[in-house]
Amino acid sequence: MVFRWQKKVRKNVNNKLRKRYGPWALVAGASEGLGAAFATQLAEAGLNLILVARRQDVLQMFGDQLKDQFHIAVHCIGADLSTPETGKMLLQAFEEKQAGLLIYNAAYSKVGPFIERTAHELNSTVDVNVRGPLLLIHALLPRLIERRGGVVLMSSLSGNQGTSGVAAYAASKAFNSILGQSLWYELRPLGVDVTVCCAGAIRTPGYLSVASKSGEVREAPGTLDAAVVARTALRALGRKPFVIPGRMNRFADWMMTRLLPRKLSVQVMGNAMRELSAANSIQNVEQTRGENR
Ligand SMILES: NC(=O)c1ccc[n+]([C@@H]2O[C@H](COP(=O)([O-])OP(=O)(O)OC[C@H]3O[C@@H](n4cnc5c(N)ncnc54)[C@H](OP(=O)(O)O)[C@@H]3O)[C@@H](O)[C@H]2O)c1
């Protein structure tokens, strides 16, 4: 149920998004889950969209839906954010469309022991999660300053202390968190808004596939719908450098980073990831069996 005051807040946020950052926004990693929720809420606010994901067919179908439903223009780019060529393509599209908002949502993550990660997987973590947002924001900056635009970066509670089982991913999310907060202060006098959205578990296809064991989904406490996370991040843009969606997640983060000794908080996160990793390795075995058939 949506209350009248909530409708009013949404209307104000939508007006701000359209007037301040429109007429175009770019969502990197937009075809499903949280990326699709960001795209839907921006479309609802009346912004035209540049959408990016690797599976062009899935992305195009989603883009067509948004066009029909919200009567906006959509430009779909099927590309891999881990390559430098994609960065150039996105810069060109951003300039051509006179976009004013970048949502960098896509991330590469693998759950399991660090020793089992291949060099390719570790490089992908750095390419998609670190190099991608870093170089894209830097390249778009003249445009963002000119348009007094905005940037939303996605981080994770796993990046607020050590998190074994997703060591490289967690470290990459810590990078985004610090990058975004630093730029919030540095770019504010230049008229550019930056917000880091530091999420706990989100009901996205990626998370649900990792959290399911024998067909049963075992969600972490405080798991949120993608729409709630996207709405919280877009509301915080221009108001806060850093936001954690969900009361339970804010409380958990306070406990882990302020209350518990670091040794204990790292152990708690590690144990939670070990459970998730066990579910995931069963699933990987089943997937491999399926592929061998
Ligand atoms: N899900 C969670 O529980 C959770 C928790 C904390 C933080 N987060 C953060 O929230 C963000 C969304 O996470 P999610 O995993 O749940 O993803 P998602 O938003 O459900 O989907 C990822 C999107 O990015 C695209 N994508 C992935 N890799 C790409 C690449 N290399 N190049 C271009 N597009 C790519 C995917 O489409 P294609 O596959 O077609 O490319 C898809 O559209 C991430 O930054 C993540 O770190 C998530």
Coordinates of C-alpha atoms and ligand atoms in Angstrom, one line a residue:
M1 CA 0.0 0.0 0.0
V2 CA 1.3 3.5 -0.9
F3 CA 0.3 6.3 1.4
R4 CA -0.7 9.8 0.2
W5 CA 2.5 11.3 1.7
Q6 CA 4.6 8.7 -0.1
K7 CA 3.0 9.6 -3.4
K8 CA 3.8 13.2 -2.8
V9 CA 7.4 12.4 -1.9
R10 CA 7.7 10.3 -5.1
K11 CA 6.2 13.1 -7.2
N12 CA 8.7 15.6 -5.8
V13 CA 11.7 13.2 -6.4
N14 CA 10.5 12.5 -9.9
N15 CA 10.2 16.2 -10.7
K16 CA 13.7 16.7 -9.3
L17 CA 15.2 13.8 -11.3
R18 CA 13.7 15.1 -14.6
K19 CA 14.4 18.8 -14.1
R20 CA 17.8 18.5 -12.6
Y21 CA 19.3 15.5 -14.5
G22 CA 17.2 15.1 -17.6
P23 CA 16.4 14.7 -20.4
W24 CA 18.6 11.5 -20.6
A25 CA 20.1 9.2 -18.0
L26 CA 22.5 6.3 -18.5
V27 CA 22.1 3.0 -16.6
A28 CA 25.1 0.7 -16.8
G29 CA 23.8 -2.9 -16.1
A30 CA 20.2 -2.3 -16.8
S31 CA 18.4 -5.3 -18.1
E32 CA 17.3 -7.0 -14.9
G33 CA 17.2 -6.8 -11.1
L34 CA 18.3 -3.6 -9.5
G35 CA 19.4 -2.1 -12.8
A36 CA 16.0 -2.6 -14.3
A37 CA 14.4 -1.1 -11.1
F38 CA 16.6 2.1 -11.6
A39 CA 15.6 2.3 -15.2
T40 CA 11.9 1.8 -14.5
Q41 CA 11.9 4.6 -11.8
L42 CA 13.8 7.0 -14.1
A43 CA 11.4 6.2 -16.9
E44 CA 8.4 6.8 -14.6
A45 CA 10.0 10.2 -13.7
G46 CA 10.0 11.0 -17.5
L47 CA 13.7 10.6 -18.3
N48 CA 14.8 9.1 -21.6
L49 CA 17.3 6.3 -21.1
I50 CA 20.6 4.9 -22.4
L51 CA 20.6 1.3 -21.2
V52 CA 23.6 -1.0 -21.1
A53 CA 24.0 -4.7 -20.6
R54 CA 25.7 -7.6 -22.4
R55 CA 22.6 -9.6 -23.6
Q56 CA 21.3 -7.3 -26.3
D57 CA 18.0 -9.2 -26.9
V58 CA 17.0 -9.2 -23.2
L59 CA 17.9 -5.5 -22.9
Q60 CA 16.1 -4.5 -26.1
M61 CA 12.9 -6.3 -25.0
F62 CA 13.0 -4.5 -21.6
G63 CA 13.8 -1.2 -23.3
D64 CA 10.8 -1.6 -25.7
Q65 CA 8.5 -2.3 -22.6
L66 CA 9.7 1.0 -21.0
K67 CA 9.1 2.9 -24.2
D68 CA 5.5 1.6 -24.5
Q69 CA 4.7 2.0 -20.8
F70 CA 6.2 5.4 -20.1
H71 CA 6.3 7.1 -23.6
I72 CA 10.0 7.8 -23.3
A73 CA 12.9 7.4 -25.8
V74 CA 15.3 4.5 -25.1
H75 CA 18.7 3.8 -26.6
C76 CA 20.0 0.2 -25.9
I77 CA 23.7 -0.6 -26.0
G78 CA 24.6 -4.3 -25.9
A79 CA 28.2 -4.2 -24.6
D80 CA 30.5 -5.5 -21.9
L81 CA 31.5 -2.9 -19.3
S82 CA 34.8 -4.7 -18.7
T83 CA 36.3 -3.5 -22.0
P84 CA 37.8 0.0 -22.8
E85 CA 35.8 0.1 -26.1
T86 CA 32.5 0.1 -24.1
G87 CA 33.7 3.2 -22.2
K88 CA 34.3 5.0 -25.4
M89 CA 30.9 4.0 -26.7
L90 CA 29.1 5.2 -23.6
L91 CA 31.0 8.5 -23.6
Q92 CA 29.8 9.1 -27.2
A93 CA 26.2 8.2 -26.4
F94 CA 26.2 10.3 -23.2
E95 CA 27.5 13.3 -25.2
E96 CA 25.1 12.8 -28.2
K97 CA 22.0 12.6 -26.0
Q98 CA 23.1 15.3 -23.6
A99 CA 22.6 13.0 -20.6
G100 CA 23.0 14.3 -17.1
L101 CA 22.9 11.2 -14.9
L102 CA 25.0 8.1 -14.6
I103 CA 23.9 5.0 -12.6
Y104 CA 26.7 2.5 -12.5
N105 CA 24.9 -0.6 -11.3
A106 CA 26.6 -3.6 -12.9
A107 CA 29.1 -5.7 -10.9
Y108 CA 31.0 -8.9 -11.2
S109 CA 30.9 -11.2 -8.2
K110 CA 31.8 -14.8 -7.5
V111 CA 31.1 -16.4 -4.2
G112 CA 33.6 -18.9 -2.8
P113 CA 37.2 -19.3 -1.5
F114 CA 39.7 -16.7 -2.8
I115 CA 42.1 -19.6 -3.7
E116 CA 39.6 -21.0 -6.2
R117 CA 39.3 -17.7 -8.1
T118 CA 41.0 -17.7 -11.5
A119 CA 43.1 -14.8 -12.7
H120 CA 40.4 -14.1 -15.3
E121 CA 37.7 -13.8 -12.6
L122 CA 39.9 -11.5 -10.5
N123 CA 40.6 -9.3 -13.6
S124 CA 36.8 -9.2 -14.3
T125 CA 36.2 -8.0 -10.8
V126 CA 38.6 -5.1 -11.2
D127 CA 37.5 -4.3 -14.8
V128 CA 33.7 -4.2 -14.2
N129 CA 33.7 -3.0 -10.5
V130 CA 36.7 -0.7 -10.3
R131 CA 38.2 0.3 -13.6
G132 CA 34.7 0.7 -15.2
P133 CA 33.2 3.3 -12.9
L134 CA 36.5 5.0 -12.2
L135 CA 37.3 5.7 -15.9
L136 CA 33.7 6.3 -17.0
I137 CA 33.1 9.0 -14.3
H138 CA 36.4 10.6 -15.2
A139 CA 35.6 10.6 -18.9
L140 CA 32.1 12.0 -18.3
L141 CA 33.1 14.6 -15.9
P142 CA 33.3 17.7 -18.2
R143 CA 29.8 16.8 -19.5
L144 CA 28.5 16.2 -15.9
I145 CA 29.9 19.6 -14.8
E146 CA 28.4 21.3 -17.8
R147 CA 25.0 19.8 -17.1
R148 CA 25.2 20.0 -13.2
G149 CA 24.6 16.2 -13.4
G150 CA 24.6 13.3 -11.0
V151 CA 26.2 9.9 -10.4
V152 CA 24.9 6.9 -8.3
L153 CA 27.5 4.3 -7.4
M154 CA 26.5 0.9 -6.0
S155 CA 28.4 -0.4 -3.0
S156 CA 27.6 -3.2 -0.6
L157 CA 27.6 -3.9 3.2
S158 CA 30.2 -6.6 2.4
G159 CA 32.6 -3.7 1.6
N160 CA 32.3 -2.1 5.0
Q161 CA 34.6 -4.6 6.7
G162 CA 36.5 -7.7 5.5
T163 CA 34.2 -10.3 4.0
S164 CA 35.8 -13.7 3.3
G165 CA 34.2 -15.7 0.6
V166 CA 33.8 -12.6 -1.6
A167 CA 37.2 -11.0 -0.8
A168 CA 37.8 -9.4 -4.2
Y169 CA 34.2 -8.3 -4.7
A170 CA 34.0 -6.8 -1.2
A171 CA 37.3 -4.9 -1.7
S172 CA 35.9 -3.5 -5.0
K173 CA 32.8 -2.3 -3.3
A174 CA 34.9 -0.6 -0.6
F175 CA 36.6 1.2 -3.5
N176 CA 33.3 2.4 -4.9
S177 CA 32.2 3.6 -1.5
I178 CA 35.3 5.7 -0.9
L179 CA 35.5 6.9 -4.5
G180 CA 31.8 8.1 -4.4
Q181 CA 32.1 9.8 -1.0
S182 CA 35.3 11.5 -2.0
L183 CA 33.8 12.8 -5.2
W184 CA 30.6 13.9 -3.4
Y185 CA 32.7 16.5 -1.6
E186 CA 35.1 17.3 -4.5
L187 CA 32.4 17.8 -7.1
R188 CA 29.7 19.4 -5.0
P189 CA 31.1 23.0 -5.6
L190 CA 31.1 22.2 -9.3
G191 CA 27.4 21.3 -9.2
V192 CA 27.7 17.5 -9.6
D193 CA 25.8 15.3 -7.2
V194 CA 27.3 11.9 -6.2
T195 CA 25.7 9.3 -4.0
V196 CA 26.9 5.9 -2.9
C197 CA 24.1 3.3 -2.3
C198 CA 25.5 0.7 0.1
A199 CA 23.1 -2.2 -0.1
G200 CA 22.5 -5.3 1.9
A201 CA 21.0 -8.3 0.2
I202 CA 18.6 -7.4 -2.7
R203 CA 16.0 -9.7 -4.4
T204 CA 17.7 -9.7 -7.8
P205 CA 18.1 -12.8 -10.1
G206 CA 21.9 -12.7 -9.3
Y207 CA 21.3 -12.8 -5.5
L208 CA 18.5 -15.3 -5.6
S209 CA 20.5 -17.7 -7.7
V210 CA 23.3 -17.6 -5.1
A211 CA 20.9 -17.8 -2.1
S212 CA 18.9 -20.8 -3.3
K213 CA 19.6 -24.3 -2.1
S214 CA 17.8 -27.3 -3.6
G215 CA 15.2 -25.0 -5.1
E216 CA 14.6 -23.3 -1.8
V217 CA 15.6 -19.6 -1.4
R218 CA 17.3 -18.7 1.9
E219 CA 17.3 -15.0 2.1
A220 CA 19.5 -13.1 4.4
P221 CA 17.7 -11.0 7.1
G222 CA 16.9 -7.5 5.8
T223 CA 16.7 -8.6 2.1
L224 CA 15.0 -5.9 0.1
D225 CA 13.1 -5.6 -3.2
A226 CA 15.1 -4.0 -5.9
A227 CA 12.5 -1.2 -6.3
V228 CA 13.0 -0.1 -2.6
V229 CA 16.8 0.1 -3.0
A230 CA 16.5 2.0 -6.3
R231 CA 14.0 4.4 -4.8
T232 CA 16.2 5.0 -1.7
A233 CA 19.3 5.7 -3.8
L234 CA 17.5 8.1 -6.2
R235 CA 16.0 10.0 -3.2
A236 CA 19.4 10.3 -1.6
L237 CA 21.0 11.8 -4.7
G238 CA 21.7 15.5 -4.2
R239 CA 21.0 15.1 -0.5
K240 CA 23.5 12.6 0.9
P241 CA 26.9 11.2 0.0
F242 CA 26.1 7.7 1.3
V243 CA 22.9 5.8 2.0
I244 CA 22.1 2.3 3.3
P245 CA 18.6 1.2 2.3
G246 CA 16.6 -0.6 4.9
R247 CA 16.4 -0.1 8.7
M248 CA 17.6 -3.6 9.5
N249 CA 20.6 -3.1 7.2
R250 CA 21.5 0.2 8.8
F251 CA 21.3 -1.5 12.2
A252 CA 23.4 -4.4 11.1
D253 CA 26.0 -2.1 9.6
W254 CA 26.1 0.0 12.9
M255 CA 26.7 -3.2 14.8
M256 CA 29.4 -4.5 12.5
T257 CA 31.4 -1.3 12.1
R258 CA 30.8 0.5 15.4
L259 CA 29.8 -2.0 18.1
L260 CA 31.6 -5.2 17.5
P261 CA 35.4 -5.6 17.6
R262 CA 36.7 -5.8 14.1
K263 CA 37.9 -9.4 14.6
L264 CA 34.3 -10.4 15.5
S265 CA 32.6 -8.5 12.7
V266 CA 34.9 -10.1 10.1
Q267 CA 34.1 -13.5 11.5
V268 CA 30.4 -12.9 11.5
M269 CA 30.5 -11.8 7.8
G270 CA 32.8 -14.7 6.9
N271 CA 30.4 -17.2 8.5
A272 CA 27.4 -15.8 6.7
M273 CA 29.2 -16.0 3.4
R274 CA 30.3 -19.5 4.1
E275 CA 26.7 -20.6 4.4
L276 CA 25.9 -18.8 1.1
S277 CA 28.9 -20.3 -0.5
A278 CA 27.9 -23.9 0.6
A279 CA 24.5 -23.4 -1.1
N280 CA 26.2 -22.0 -4.1
S281 CA 28.7 -24.8 -4.5
I282 CA 25.8 -27.3 -4.5
Q283 CA 24.1 -25.3 -7.2
N284 CA 27.4 -25.1 -9.2
V285 CA 27.7 -28.9 -9.1
E286 CA 24.1 -29.2 -10.3
Q287 CA 24.7 -26.7 -13.1
T288 CA 27.9 -28.5 -14.2
R289 CA 26.0 -31.8 -14.2
G290 CA 23.3 -30.2 -16.4
E291 CA 25.9 -28.8 -18.8
N292 CA 27.5 -32.3 -19.1
R293 CA 24.3 -33.9 -20.1
Ligands
LIG1 N1 22.0 -8.3 -5.2 C1 22.5 -8.1 -4.0 O1 22.1 -8.8 -3.1 C2 23.4 -6.9 -3.8 C3 23.8 -6.6 -2.5 C4 24.7 -5.5 -2.3 C5 25.1 -4.8 -3.4 N2 24.7 -5.1 -4.6 C6 25.1 -4.3 -5.8 O2 24.0 -3.9 -6.5 C7 24.4 -3.9 -7.9 C8 23.4 -4.8 -8.7 O3 23.7 -6.1 -8.3 P1 23.1 -7.5 -8.9 O4 24.2 -8.4 -9.0 O5 22.0 -7.9 -8.1 O6 22.8 -7.1 -10.4 P2 21.4 -6.8 -11.2 O7 21.1 -5.3 -11.0 O8 20.3 -7.8 -10.9 O9 21.8 -7.1 -12.7 C9 23.1 -6.8 -13.2 C10 22.9 -6.1 -14.5 O10 24.1 -5.7 -15.0 C11 24.3 -6.3 -16.3 N3 25.7 -6.7 -16.4 C12 26.4 -7.5 -15.6 N4 27.7 -7.6 -15.9 C13 27.8 -6.7 -17.0 C14 28.9 -6.4 -17.8 N5 30.1 -6.9 -17.6 N6 28.7 -5.5 -18.8 C15 27.5 -4.9 -19.0 N7 26.4 -5.3 -18.3 C16 26.6 -6.1 -17.3 C17 23.4 -7.5 -16.4 O11 22.9 -7.9 -17.7 P3 23.8 -8.9 -18.7 O12 24.0 -10.1 -17.9 O13 22.9 -9.0 -19.9 O14 25.1 -8.1 -19.0 C18 22.2 -7.0 -15.6 O15 21.4 -6.2 -16.4 C19 25.8 -4.3 -8.0 O16 26.6 -3.2 -8.1 C20 26.0 -5.0 -6.7 O17 27.4 -5.0 -6.2 C21 23.9 -6.2 -4.9

